[in-house]
Amino acid sequence: MESRIKKLREQMASGQISCLELTKTYLEAMDKENQKINAYVRSTPEVAIETAKRVDQKIASGEPLLPLEGIPMTLKDNISTKGIETTCCSKILKGYTPIYNATVWDLLQKQNAVLLGKTNMDEFAMGSSCETSCFGGALNPHDTSRVAGGSSGGVASAVGGNLAVYGLGSDTGGSIRQPASFCGLTGLKPTYGAVSRYGLIAYASSFDQIGPITQSVEDAAIVYDAISVYDEKDSTSRGKVGAPVCETLKNSIKGRKIGIAKEYFDGIRDDVNKAIQNAIQVYESLGAQIVYFDMPSLKYSLPVYYILACAEASSNLGRYDGIRYGYKTGHYADRNEMVCKTRSEGFGKEVKRRILLGTYVLSAGYYDAYYKKAQNLRGELVKAFEDAFQKCDVMLAPTVPMTAFPLNFTAKDAVETYLTDICTVPVNIAGLPAVSLPCGFDAAGLPIGMQLIGNRFCEATILNAAHQYETAVGDHVFRSAEMGVRL
Amino acid sequence: MVTHEEILNIANLAKLSVSPEELDELTKDMNEIIGFADTINAACPQASDFDNINGLSNAFREDIVVPSYDREEILKNAESRDDGYFLVKKRM
Amino acid sequence: MTNYELVCGLETHIELSTNTKIFCSCTTEFGGDPNTHCCPVCIGLPGTLPKLNKRVVEYAIMAGLATNCEISRVSKMDRKNYVYPDLPKAYQISQYDMPLCKNGWVELSNGRKIRLTRIHIEEDAGKLVHQRGGTYVDYNRGGVPLIEIVSEPDIRSIDEAKEYLEKLQLIMRFIGISDCKMQEGSMRCDVNISMRPMGTEKFGTRTEIKNMNSFAHMAKAMDYEMNRQIDLLQSGEAVVQETRRYNEEDDCTESMRGKEDAHDYRYFREPDLVTIQVSDEIVNELKDKLPELPQKKAKRYMEDFGLPEADALLLTQYRKISEYFEAASKGVKNPKTVANCMIGQIFSRLEGDGAKENFAVKVTPENLNALVRLLDDGKIRMNLLKTTLEKMLDTGKAPSELISENDMGGVDPGALKAACEQAIAANPNAVSDYLGGKEKALKAILGAVMKATRGRADAMEVEKLLVQLIKK
């Protein structure tokens, strides 16, 4: 899979296409086709065109272009954009216009990234199908009767549907990797601390991480290099460790140890398993060594994730009280009722459920049994991964046990829906980097994804391994959706 | 078992109002989710109390004043304001 | 009838005098139009993150060192969750189970040590104004750094509570981390009170009186609450554990608990901030920065300079005063003279605590030192010193500019005799009165001589000489 970003930049630099033409092509395609997939909840044509003009001036003056300069892209609607409404796809934030920029958006603006619009997501990033969005869910460009995945479903839908070259999503429990997998794309969840969270509207602060969804591994590497910068505004920020990841993509992976933890394969669908086994063979043919081991503590990942993420969420979402910003109820008898009604009317069902769960596990009498125990288990999982990376350089696992599910599938049973996150959450618990990339199709032609998991700040290692696989298999595990801009 | 009463108590802490119709469904959901969370009870964690996820310490800021935001900006997103204040009217 | 004993502990909140707020770079300046000292962080806009002010940690450690605390080498911040309009994030970032400082004490004048459980750092809330049918919210104070000092229930009387609080105020001002102005709210405290029969060990049920903002109110509230609890206990009723507020108008305490206020703060580690690690180097550096504390200083003034206790306390009231005193008394024979100059003359020109704290006087300590040295060297007499100091306070001039060589070194014996003779001649009535037995009449003649010699003469000597001359 070639880098679309590089190709378009070269086309612009060589004068084959102007940035304005490119931008308008995307804006027109969005106008025409977004309704099919509901990827965008807001377009920003003025911002896009203004930036495009600036880029064209720069090209005219002969200045070289920065890696992401002039490339049409999108941001998930939980990344704060000054002067542009940012809602987390929640009724409670409708009309909210940030007065400051998220650090990632600052970084991209400095490169003259062309923002086409803000994309759909599960409300406050809580969900696996994008269907908890107050704007209705984003649909899968490969099959619009199916979900794009969640929570960054809109980004995946837009990039997969060729309505953006790349996008930034956020991954708290799989929200970049799962929709990337469902839409046949590359999704990178960076190491916790690699990308600044400043301006990312929090779901669960110790899990959230911003990352790219792209059409190729190289594109993901280019975007990652641009956004993994230390930020003094985020105390948990460290930035990139080591050289730009783009520099090592082409390295041979001969002798690399790829670890397989059996627990990742419990209960996954046969066709998904088959695709992964094929990928393992590809790696063997590339000279990698496959190591198998057990990670028994992985079985606690899901409850640990839901307990801790919901606990943090219950606190992070306390601020939506209608006083300073966002939705406020129309009728109330006193201040307490104002706050309660605002929140009850403004939040959707899934968000309320998670706030209640989080409040419960932190409340007096339950803290030790749930929150504290989960925190201890989190420590144990961190250690289990440390041990695993003594045995291997990269771990390979399915991204999701299945492929994109039909609409309304997740609405029935909360716990069953949570199970779809089983392969993605361990990485967030341990704060590790992981990239999901396509590795085949199921019988219905829906993309299957696999993920490569690395040790802390080893993005270069996993992207190198991903790129080598991608190069080796050629284009037959990738298929562009029949829509949008295909230049 | 999570009871109706506990749900109402938690909802009060979380400032969410729960209607009688919602209460049954929420209680059922919560019991299911808590039951699922209870699976961790089988585990005997070895690791001691977990520290922060990225192991960093002492991320400090110097004590140097940066001009504050324009008040118009600060109040811009408020549904109700008066005289430079955010305002919560007594009743609506 | 049973006698009851007070068991009381204080939770004192002190605003730190940093330039910026605890988690953002907005000013902490007092006042300002509503919501003008605000930014996305301190109004809790979605997506914003806190960044801890280094000086807040340093100041809290200094407070701990000054109150004999252990400094925690590893510490963290926690979230205290509750919904209230003055708290924009719906949680206060505070410290729960790993405070920066613990196990300290403050010694009272009766020799009792009030133990400190802990000192932790946290953010202040905004201000609510209830008026015209609504709640008006101003976040200027939101995010101003506080330390909370929690004492053990070691206080046994209202006087001890007052003295404990005064001592804290004195220490914190002295080390320069807070102005501790109760009237501006930069120092306020919650008082925990229970009563027990004299001689028993077991604690009774306590109540907490919130937000005392003056010493007078605290004393009144405590007095009321103690009596209220004694009355309950004596009539066999139970004290209910609850939060109460002091009602100034009716001079009583009243219950604050509303029905829906079942507090459960759901503390947990603040994931947006990282561990605070305090090294030995930092602690030693801050220890070196710490000035000699007022209590120790006062003792030294008494022992080394022979000052009476009252003087020593007055001169250690504020850091600037003691610094001034120490500079002005450097190398003088009798520091008490400097103390007298300051307490008698300089203090009388400073009105209020603020003026004393700032201690902005026109006379430099070097100039006062030079003036007192003239007295030490016998070049001037006490009355000239006093009048010159007044002039110095008016003009800021050095003593050398105000006292000429002529004024110094006393008066030539011949000239003095002449001046005495002249005065005797000029005051015949006084002379005859004196000779008639009115000893006081001599003062008038003496005064004339002093005036003629512009205060340089030694009054005792002049008196002796006058008597000699008159009797001759």
Short mmCIF file of C-alpha atoms in Angstrom, two decimals, chain B residues 9 12-15 49-75 77 81-91, chain C residues 18-27 33-40 43 51-55 57 83 129 132-139 260 262 264 266 269 274-277:
data_model
loop_
_atom_site.label_atom_id
_atom_site.label_comp_id
_atom_site.label_asym_id
_atom_site.label_seq_id
_atom_site.Cartn_x
_atom_site.Cartn_y
_atom_site.Cartn_z
CA ASN B 9 -28.07 7.06 45.82
CA ASN B 12 -27.77 11.49 43.29
CA LEU B 13 -24.00 11.55 43.70
CA ALA B 14 -23.60 11.66 39.93
CA LYS B 15 -26.31 14.33 39.63
CA ASP B 49 -0.69 -0.59 44.44
CA PHE B 50 -0.44 0.65 40.92
CA ASP B 51 1.36 3.93 40.33
CA ASN B 52 0.71 6.28 37.43
CA ILE B 53 0.67 4.70 34.01
CA ASN B 54 3.68 6.37 32.44
CA GLY B 55 5.96 6.43 35.47
CA LEU B 56 6.76 10.12 35.14
CA SER B 57 7.30 12.37 38.12
CA ASN B 58 7.72 16.06 38.91
CA ALA B 59 6.13 17.63 35.86
CA PHE B 60 6.11 21.18 37.16
CA ARG B 61 5.38 24.63 35.80
CA GLU B 62 7.32 27.75 36.76
CA ASP B 63 5.39 30.37 38.73
CA ILE B 64 5.23 32.97 35.97
CA VAL B 65 2.03 34.86 35.17
CA VAL B 66 0.58 34.63 31.67
CA PRO B 67 -2.21 37.11 30.88
CA SER B 68 -5.65 35.63 31.46
CA TYR B 69 -8.25 35.24 28.74
CA ASP B 70 -10.57 38.00 27.71
CA ARG B 71 -13.73 37.79 29.80
CA GLU B 72 -15.90 37.74 26.71
CA GLU B 73 -14.14 34.54 25.66
CA ILE B 74 -14.47 33.00 29.10
CA LEU B 75 -18.22 33.67 29.17
CA ASN B 77 -20.24 29.53 25.80
CA ARG B 81 -24.59 35.35 32.19
CA ASP B 82 -24.93 38.77 33.72
CA ASP B 83 -22.59 41.57 34.62
CA GLY B 84 -19.44 39.54 33.95
CA TYR B 85 -20.65 36.57 35.97
CA PHE B 86 -21.85 33.14 34.98
CA LEU B 87 -25.45 33.09 36.12
CA VAL B 88 -27.70 30.33 37.36
CA LYS B 89 -31.17 31.74 37.63
CA LYS B 90 -33.06 30.54 40.66
CA ARG B 91 -35.75 28.82 38.64
CA THR C 18 2.40 32.54 44.64
CA ASN C 19 2.21 34.67 41.50
CA THR C 20 0.09 32.17 39.61
CA LYS C 21 -2.65 29.67 40.34
CA ILE C 22 -1.87 26.09 41.26
CA PHE C 23 -2.63 24.50 37.88
CA CYS C 24 -2.52 27.34 35.36
CA SER C 25 -0.64 30.58 34.74
CA CYS C 26 -3.45 33.00 35.68
CA THR C 27 -2.64 35.58 38.35
CA ASP C 33 -13.51 42.22 37.96
CA PRO C 34 -15.36 38.89 38.00
CA ASN C 35 -13.96 36.22 35.70
CA THR C 36 -11.03 38.32 34.51
CA HIS C 37 -8.36 36.12 36.11
CA CYS C 38 -9.46 33.03 34.21
CA CYS C 39 -8.40 30.75 31.39
CA PRO C 40 -9.69 27.49 29.87
CA ILE C 43 -12.82 27.33 34.36
CA LYS C 51 0.04 21.58 35.31
CA LEU C 52 1.33 21.86 38.85
CA ASN C 53 3.02 25.09 39.94
CA LYS C 54 6.45 24.19 41.33
CA ARG C 55 6.39 26.99 43.88
CA VAL C 57 5.10 22.39 46.28
CA VAL C 83 -20.86 18.91 42.32
CA VAL C 129 -22.84 35.57 44.96
CA ARG C 132 -31.49 39.01 42.43
CA GLY C 133 -33.00 35.59 42.13
CA GLY C 134 -29.91 33.76 40.99
CA THR C 135 -26.44 32.47 41.69
CA TYR C 136 -23.64 34.57 40.19
CA VAL C 137 -20.39 32.70 39.69
CA ASP C 138 -16.92 34.25 39.59
CA TYR C 139 -13.93 31.93 39.04
CA GLU C 260 -29.52 15.74 49.78
CA ALA C 262 -24.85 12.96 51.73
CA ASP C 264 -19.18 10.73 49.37
CA ARG C 266 -15.04 9.26 45.82
CA ARG C 269 -5.68 9.43 42.08
CA VAL C 274 2.22 12.69 37.83
CA THR C 275 3.93 11.61 41.04
CA ILE C 276 5.61 14.27 43.16
CA GLN C 277 9.05 13.13 44.25
#
